[in-house]
Short mmCIF file of C-alpha atoms in Angstrom, two decimals:
data_model
loop_
_atom_site.label_atom_id
_atom_site.label_comp_id
_atom_site.label_asym_id
_atom_site.label_seq_id
_atom_site.Cartn_x
_atom_site.Cartn_y
_atom_site.Cartn_z
CA UNK A 23 322.52 124.55 227.93
CA UNK A 24 325.89 124.25 228.86
CA UNK A 25 326.81 122.90 232.40
CA UNK A 26 327.37 125.62 235.03
CA UNK A 27 331.03 126.07 235.97
CA UNK A 28 331.51 124.58 239.75
CA UNK A 29 334.03 125.98 242.22
CA UNK A 30 334.83 126.61 245.61
CA UNK A 31 334.38 130.11 246.37
CA UNK A 32 337.11 132.54 247.95
CA UNK A 33 337.51 135.53 250.20
CA UNK A 34 336.95 137.60 247.05
CA UNK A 35 333.61 135.96 246.45
CA UNK A 36 332.10 136.79 249.64
CA UNK A 37 330.55 140.05 248.65
CA UNK A 38 328.67 139.04 245.96
CA UNK A 39 327.56 135.70 247.48
CA UNK A 40 325.86 137.67 250.45
CA UNK A 41 324.46 139.57 247.54
CA UNK A 42 323.24 136.80 245.45
CA UNK A 43 321.34 135.26 248.88
CA UNK A 44 319.30 138.42 249.20
CA UNK A 45 318.29 137.50 245.83
CA UNK A 46 317.97 133.70 245.51
CA UNK A 47 318.09 132.25 248.87
CA UNK A 48 314.70 131.65 251.36
CA UNK A 49 315.02 133.22 254.29
CA UNK A 50 317.96 134.25 256.37
CA UNK A 51 320.27 132.94 258.92
CA UNK A 52 322.05 134.94 261.70
CA UNK A 53 325.14 133.99 259.87
CA UNK A 54 324.40 136.33 256.92
CA UNK A 55 327.16 138.78 257.17
CA UNK A 56 330.54 139.21 255.60
CA UNK A 57 331.89 138.00 259.21
CA UNK A 58 330.18 134.69 259.29
CA UNK A 59 331.03 133.82 255.68
CA UNK A 60 334.37 134.62 255.69
CA UNK A 61 335.13 132.53 258.98
CA UNK A 62 333.61 129.79 257.12
CA UNK A 63 336.07 129.93 254.02
CA UNK A 64 338.95 130.80 256.37
CA UNK A 65 338.22 127.38 258.58
CA UNK A 66 337.12 124.99 255.74
CA UNK A 67 338.16 126.76 252.11
CA UNK A 68 336.17 123.93 250.10
CA UNK A 69 332.71 124.17 252.02
CA UNK A 70 331.38 127.02 249.91
CA UNK A 71 330.74 125.89 246.54
CA UNK A 72 329.55 128.29 243.63
CA UNK A 73 327.75 127.69 240.22
CA UNK A 74 328.61 130.02 237.34
CA UNK A 75 327.80 130.60 233.92
CA UNK A 76 329.11 132.86 231.87
CA UNK A 77 330.92 134.52 234.44
CA UNK A 78 327.72 135.47 236.61
CA UNK A 79 327.05 133.72 240.00
CA UNK A 80 323.87 131.47 239.57
CA UNK A 81 324.04 129.27 242.38
CA UNK A 82 325.28 128.20 245.79
CA UNK A 83 325.66 125.84 248.66
CA UNK A 84 327.54 124.84 251.61
CA UNK A 85 328.87 121.29 251.81
CA UNK A 86 330.07 121.50 255.69
CA UNK A 87 331.97 118.45 256.98
CA UNK A 88 332.57 118.17 260.87
CA UNK A 89 334.74 114.93 260.39
CA UNK A 90 331.78 112.88 261.63
CA UNK A 91 328.55 114.26 259.58
CA UNK A 92 328.04 116.01 256.31
CA UNK A 93 325.66 119.09 256.29
CA UNK A 94 323.99 120.91 253.43
CA UNK A 95 323.44 124.64 253.99
CA UNK A 96 322.47 127.52 251.32
CA UNK A 97 321.41 125.64 248.40
CA UNK A 98 320.30 128.18 246.33
CA UNK A 99 319.36 129.08 242.56
CA UNK A 100 319.00 132.55 240.68
CA UNK A 101 315.13 132.38 240.29
CA UNK A 102 315.69 133.24 236.47
CA UNK A 103 318.15 130.19 236.25
CA UNK A 104 316.04 127.48 238.02
CA UNK A 105 315.19 124.14 236.81
CA UNK A 106 318.46 124.10 234.35
CA UNK A 107 320.48 121.92 236.32
CA UNK A 108 322.33 124.15 238.67
CA UNK A 109 321.25 122.75 241.57
CA UNK A 110 322.00 119.01 240.76
CA UNK A 111 325.63 120.13 239.86
CA UNK A 112 325.81 121.84 243.05
CA UNK A 113 324.75 118.91 244.90
CA UNK A 114 326.60 116.43 242.94
CA UNK A 115 329.99 118.50 243.72
CA UNK A 116 328.57 118.77 247.51
CA UNK A 117 328.28 114.73 247.58
CA UNK A 118 331.65 114.28 245.54
CA UNK A 119 333.42 116.34 248.22
CA UNK A 120 331.82 114.34 250.99
CA UNK A 121 332.48 111.02 249.80
CA UNK A 122 336.37 112.49 249.52
CA UNK A 123 336.46 113.33 252.98
CA UNK A 124 335.05 109.86 254.15
CA UNK A 125 331.31 111.11 254.79
CA UNK A 126 328.82 108.60 254.71
CA UNK A 127 325.17 110.16 254.93
CA UNK A 128 324.29 114.03 254.09
CA UNK A 129 321.84 115.76 255.61
CA UNK A 130 320.20 119.40 254.29
CA UNK A 131 318.58 122.32 256.07
CA UNK A 132 315.51 122.62 254.48
CA UNK A 133 312.67 125.71 255.64
CA UNK A 134 309.28 123.95 256.08
CA UNK A 135 307.37 126.71 254.23
CA UNK A 136 309.44 126.43 251.07
CA UNK A 137 307.51 123.65 249.43
CA UNK A 138 309.32 124.30 246.09
CA UNK A 139 312.53 123.28 247.57
CA UNK A 140 311.01 120.10 249.36
CA UNK A 141 310.59 119.14 245.72
CA UNK A 142 314.15 119.46 244.48
CA UNK A 143 315.45 117.57 247.53
CA UNK A 144 312.98 114.98 247.26
CA UNK A 145 314.27 114.81 242.94
CA UNK A 146 317.50 114.54 244.19
CA UNK A 147 317.32 111.51 246.81
CA UNK A 148 316.92 113.59 250.28
CA UNK A 149 314.04 112.76 252.09
CA UNK A 150 312.58 114.13 255.69
CA UNK A 151 313.24 112.50 258.59
CA UNK A 152 310.17 112.75 260.83
CA UNK A 153 311.58 111.78 264.05
CA UNK A 154 314.11 114.70 264.18
CA UNK A 155 313.26 117.81 265.46
CA UNK A 156 315.84 120.68 265.19
CA UNK A 157 316.75 122.43 268.12
CA UNK A 158 318.55 125.67 268.42
CA UNK A 159 319.86 128.50 270.58
CA UNK A 160 321.57 131.74 269.15
CA UNK A 161 324.93 132.29 270.89
CA UNK A 162 324.91 136.22 270.50
CA UNK A 163 322.90 139.15 271.48
#
């Protein structure tokens, strides 16, 4: 099978990405709207990475770098395209981006209930840090 085409998302991709996440991503985020994704792409044009095959969006990952830490979000692969190396290609692109920016360690947001994702992250060399617990506070409504 041919390797996916990996590229950064642009403004023209945002509606397609949002629709893709409704099909392929596990769970939802407070930022899963056009304005939220638009802000991401405007602030950091290389952070939202797409995988395409034959012109079709088949995977995404957000590779955010704040100058200190490397954060991975929204690794999602189309359900009919899983186990074809798409997630691995996206993670490789994200990690290359981080290294080029000076990053030294990446962390990933992974839902506790998403056991399939746990296997994928483990296979990619990531592991949970049991000493950390995520604390959140919504800043709007």
